[in-house]
Every structure is written in C-alpha cells, then in structure tokens.
C-alpha cells in the first residue's frame, strides 16, 4: 500500500476497526476490460491472488461485499465461489446500496473498507472508515483518497488491501496458517 508517511498511524488505527471489505468489480476486482460477443454472456478475468486474499479475510472473520453498477453472471459465479457475503449488482448509485447494506446488517462507517477506482465509487469512498483507491484509479479518485494500492485493480490489489488490514489487526499470520491448515481447507 502506498501510505503517506504522515498517515501511517492513521491507516493502522482505521484498519484495526474494519469488519467489512466492500469492493467494486470493473477496474478493481478485474482489470476493467469488458469482453462482449453477440448473444454470449460477457467475460471477465479475475486474479487468483485476490481470491486467496478474500478466503484469508473470511477465515479470520471479516465479511466481504461487492457493489457494482453492472449485472454479470460471471460476477455472480465468482461471488458464489468466494463466498462473498453481500452482493449488490445493477447499482448505479452505489451509495444507496451501501446505506442499505449498513442498515440491514448493522455496520458503522468506521468498520467498513471500500476499494474503488472511479467516480461512481466516490460517494461511498467519502463515507467509509478506510477508503482505498487502486493504482489504476481515475486521477480524481487518487487525488482525493489518501490510501492507494501499489498494485493495479484486477492484478492482486484486493489481496494487497486485505493483507494490510490483517497485518494491522494482528491476524495476517493466523490467516496464512488457516489457508495452510488441512482442517481449515473446507470451501
């Protein structure tokens, strides 16, 4: 994570409070390319490192969510495979889905990390306790959001954020052990 030196302590304090990680899809969980062919469902590519990161988060009790403007069978499938806790698709105004998720499941802003890359993410990024922009985010987002990944979206940025949060919470080694343990390998 690219964290300005003067904000390292603040990042640690914010990350320690996180219970829920929300992410956008296009440009964050994927590289942002949308492949369309006539009469076929769209194709999306997901990075395996992000998948392992999401499993690590779940194994130590963090919840995960996706809020996306698009509806995509590929995203629905990947969310099922990764046991994403909350899935909100076709959400043009992401802040509405964010407020519903908070209300329905009892989260407070300071307990939520949101990872985004573009202008539709900005209202949510401005509200959460830990806003993170991916390296390939729109310049306006990176200008406003102090915490930026070193990795581009779709190339392991989600994993980078999760590991930074788990490290701040003192749970990173526990998460790694749970990935390596045959007793914890049920998916």
Short mmCIF file of C-alpha atoms in Angstrom, two decimals:
data_model
loop_
_atom_site.label_atom_id
_atom_site.label_comp_id
_atom_site.label_asym_id
_atom_site.label_seq_id
_atom_site.Cartn_x
_atom_site.Cartn_y
_atom_site.Cartn_z
CA UNK A 1 0.00 0.00 0.00
CA UNK A 2 1.14 3.50 -0.74
CA UNK A 3 0.54 5.28 2.54
CA UNK A 4 1.92 8.79 3.03
CA UNK A 5 4.34 8.70 6.00
CA UNK A 6 2.26 11.20 7.94
CA UNK A 7 -0.79 8.89 7.60
CA UNK A 8 0.78 5.54 8.60
CA UNK A 9 -0.54 5.72 12.17
CA UNK A 10 -3.97 6.82 10.94
CA UNK A 11 -4.07 3.91 8.48
CA UNK A 12 -3.23 1.46 11.28
CA UNK A 13 -5.94 2.87 13.53
CA UNK A 14 -8.55 2.80 10.77
CA UNK A 15 -7.60 -0.70 9.59
CA UNK A 16 -7.88 -2.13 13.11
CA UNK A 17 -11.61 -1.27 13.16
CA UNK A 18 -12.52 -2.94 9.86
CA UNK A 19 -15.16 -5.71 9.92
CA UNK A 20 -16.37 -5.46 6.30
CA UNK A 21 -14.50 -5.04 3.00
CA UNK A 22 -16.56 -3.80 0.05
CA UNK A 23 -15.20 -3.68 -3.48
CA UNK A 24 -16.23 -2.52 -6.91
CA UNK A 25 -15.78 -5.00 -9.76
CA UNK A 26 -14.69 -3.42 -13.06
CA UNK A 27 -11.25 -1.89 -12.58
CA UNK A 28 -10.89 -3.22 -9.02
CA UNK A 29 -11.66 -6.95 -8.86
CA UNK A 30 -10.97 -7.11 -12.62
CA UNK A 31 -8.67 -5.06 -14.85
CA UNK A 32 -11.72 -3.22 -16.14
CA UNK A 33 -11.98 -4.81 -19.57
CA UNK A 34 -15.46 -5.96 -20.54
CA UNK A 35 -15.47 -8.52 -23.36
CA UNK A 36 -18.77 -8.70 -25.22
CA UNK A 37 -19.70 -11.02 -28.06
CA UNK A 38 -23.05 -11.24 -29.85
CA UNK A 39 -25.55 -13.36 -27.92
CA UNK A 40 -22.97 -14.55 -25.38
CA UNK A 41 -22.57 -13.53 -21.74
CA UNK A 42 -19.77 -11.08 -21.03
CA UNK A 43 -16.39 -12.41 -19.99
CA UNK A 44 -14.38 -11.19 -17.02
CA UNK A 45 -10.94 -12.17 -15.77
CA UNK A 46 -10.26 -12.40 -12.04
CA UNK A 47 -6.85 -12.70 -10.38
CA UNK A 48 -6.24 -15.78 -8.22
CA UNK A 49 -4.29 -13.71 -5.66
CA UNK A 50 -7.43 -11.69 -4.94
CA UNK A 51 -9.37 -14.91 -4.46
CA UNK A 52 -6.90 -16.21 -1.89
CA UNK A 53 -6.97 -12.84 -0.13
CA UNK A 54 -10.75 -12.97 0.13
CA UNK A 55 -10.57 -16.51 1.54
CA UNK A 56 -7.97 -15.30 4.08
CA UNK A 57 -10.27 -12.47 5.16
CA UNK A 58 -13.22 -14.80 5.61
CA UNK A 59 -11.18 -17.35 7.57
CA UNK A 60 -10.41 -14.76 10.25
CA UNK A 61 -13.94 -13.38 10.44
CA UNK A 62 -14.02 -10.42 8.08
CA UNK A 63 -17.09 -10.06 5.88
CA UNK A 64 -16.92 -9.14 2.19
CA UNK A 65 -19.24 -7.41 -0.26
CA UNK A 66 -19.42 -6.36 -3.89
CA UNK A 67 -21.27 -3.29 -5.14
CA UNK A 68 -21.28 -2.97 -8.93
CA UNK A 69 -23.17 -0.93 -11.50
CA UNK A 70 -23.36 -3.87 -13.87
CA UNK A 71 -25.21 -7.16 -13.68
CA UNK A 72 -22.96 -10.03 -14.66
CA UNK A 73 -23.35 -13.81 -14.46
CA UNK A 74 -19.54 -14.02 -14.26
CA UNK A 75 -19.51 -11.82 -11.16
CA UNK A 76 -22.36 -13.79 -9.60
CA UNK A 77 -20.45 -17.02 -10.16
CA UNK A 78 -17.18 -15.65 -8.76
CA UNK A 79 -19.01 -14.23 -5.74
CA UNK A 80 -20.53 -17.67 -5.05
CA UNK A 81 -17.15 -19.39 -5.45
CA UNK A 82 -15.54 -16.99 -2.99
CA UNK A 83 -18.47 -16.98 -0.54
CA UNK A 84 -18.87 -13.19 -0.81
CA UNK A 85 -21.28 -12.28 1.98
CA UNK A 86 -23.21 -9.47 0.28
CA UNK A 87 -23.70 -8.93 -3.45
CA UNK A 88 -25.30 -5.81 -4.92
CA UNK A 89 -25.43 -5.68 -8.73
CA UNK A 90 -27.09 -3.11 -11.05
CA UNK A 91 -26.42 -0.35 -8.51
CA UNK A 92 -25.91 2.85 -10.47
CA UNK A 93 -26.00 4.91 -7.26
CA UNK A 94 -23.69 2.83 -5.11
CA UNK A 95 -24.29 4.95 -2.04
CA UNK A 96 -27.87 3.63 -1.88
CA UNK A 97 -26.67 0.01 -1.82
CA UNK A 98 -24.04 0.99 0.76
CA UNK A 99 -26.65 2.55 3.05
CA UNK A 100 -28.95 -0.48 2.66
CA UNK A 101 -26.12 -2.88 3.48
CA UNK A 102 -25.20 -0.87 6.59
CA UNK A 103 -28.79 -0.64 7.75
CA UNK A 104 -29.69 -4.28 7.09
CA UNK A 105 -26.56 -5.76 8.67
CA UNK A 106 -25.65 -3.31 11.44
CA UNK A 107 -22.32 -1.88 10.26
CA UNK A 108 -20.97 1.57 11.07
CA UNK A 109 -18.97 3.64 8.57
CA UNK A 110 -15.75 3.28 10.56
CA UNK A 111 -16.00 -0.53 10.37
CA UNK A 112 -16.01 -0.57 6.57
CA UNK A 113 -13.24 -0.51 3.96
CA UNK A 114 -14.25 0.31 0.38
CA UNK A 115 -11.96 -0.30 -2.57
CA UNK A 116 -12.82 1.69 -5.69
CA UNK A 117 -11.43 3.19 -8.85
CA UNK A 118 -13.82 5.66 -10.46
CA UNK A 119 -16.28 8.49 -9.94
CA UNK A 120 -19.33 6.29 -9.14
CA UNK A 121 -17.34 4.96 -6.15
CA UNK A 122 -16.60 8.40 -4.73
CA UNK A 123 -19.73 8.88 -2.54
CA UNK A 124 -19.01 5.58 -0.77
CA UNK A 125 -15.27 6.23 -0.56
CA UNK A 126 -16.04 9.53 1.19
CA UNK A 127 -18.15 7.79 3.85
CA UNK A 128 -16.23 4.69 4.90
CA UNK A 129 -13.68 4.38 7.65
CA UNK A 130 -10.98 3.08 5.30
CA UNK A 131 -11.23 4.33 1.69
CA UNK A 132 -8.75 2.76 -0.74
CA UNK A 133 -8.14 3.52 -4.41
CA UNK A 134 -6.43 1.02 -6.69
CA UNK A 135 -3.29 2.10 -8.56
CA UNK A 136 -5.14 2.40 -11.89
CA UNK A 137 -7.94 4.53 -10.42
CA UNK A 138 -9.13 7.68 -12.13
CA UNK A 139 -6.86 10.60 -11.22
CA UNK A 140 -9.70 12.41 -9.41
CA UNK A 141 -10.11 9.46 -7.07
CA UNK A 142 -6.38 9.17 -6.36
CA UNK A 143 -6.24 12.92 -5.75
CA UNK A 144 -8.90 12.72 -3.03
CA UNK A 145 -8.30 9.29 -1.46
CA UNK A 146 -5.13 9.12 0.67
CA UNK A 147 -4.67 5.34 0.59
CA UNK A 148 -3.69 3.84 -2.77
CA UNK A 149 -2.58 0.32 -3.66
CA UNK A 150 0.75 -0.34 -5.33
CA UNK A 151 -0.98 -2.97 -7.46
CA UNK A 152 -3.50 -2.26 -10.20
CA UNK A 153 -7.06 -3.48 -9.99
CA UNK A 154 -7.50 -6.99 -11.36
CA UNK A 155 -3.86 -7.80 -10.63
CA UNK A 156 -3.95 -8.51 -6.90
CA UNK A 157 -4.95 -5.12 -5.44
CA UNK A 158 -7.70 -6.67 -3.29
CA UNK A 159 -5.17 -9.08 -1.76
CA UNK A 160 -2.81 -6.18 -1.05
CA UNK A 161 -5.52 -4.32 0.87
CA UNK A 162 -6.64 -7.41 2.76
CA UNK A 163 -3.10 -8.24 3.84
CA UNK A 164 -2.56 -4.65 5.03
CA UNK A 165 -5.77 -4.79 7.08
CA UNK A 166 -4.96 -8.21 8.53
CA UNK A 167 -1.45 -7.07 9.43
CA UNK A 168 -2.84 -4.01 11.23
CA UNK A 169 -5.28 -6.25 13.11
CA UNK A 170 -2.56 -8.74 14.03
CA UNK A 171 -4.34 -11.50 12.07
CA UNK A 172 -2.16 -11.93 8.98
CA UNK A 173 -0.16 -14.92 10.24
CA UNK A 174 -3.34 -16.54 11.57
CA UNK A 175 -4.98 -16.13 8.14
CA UNK A 176 -1.97 -17.68 6.41
CA UNK A 177 -1.98 -20.61 8.84
CA UNK A 178 -5.69 -21.16 8.18
CA UNK A 179 -5.00 -21.29 4.43
CA UNK A 180 -2.25 -23.87 5.01
CA UNK A 181 -4.18 -25.99 7.52
CA UNK A 182 -5.98 -29.07 6.17
CA UNK A 183 -8.56 -28.68 8.97
CA UNK A 184 -9.45 -25.23 7.64
CA UNK A 185 -9.41 -26.11 3.94
CA UNK A 186 -13.16 -26.61 3.56
CA UNK A 187 -14.63 -24.34 0.91
#
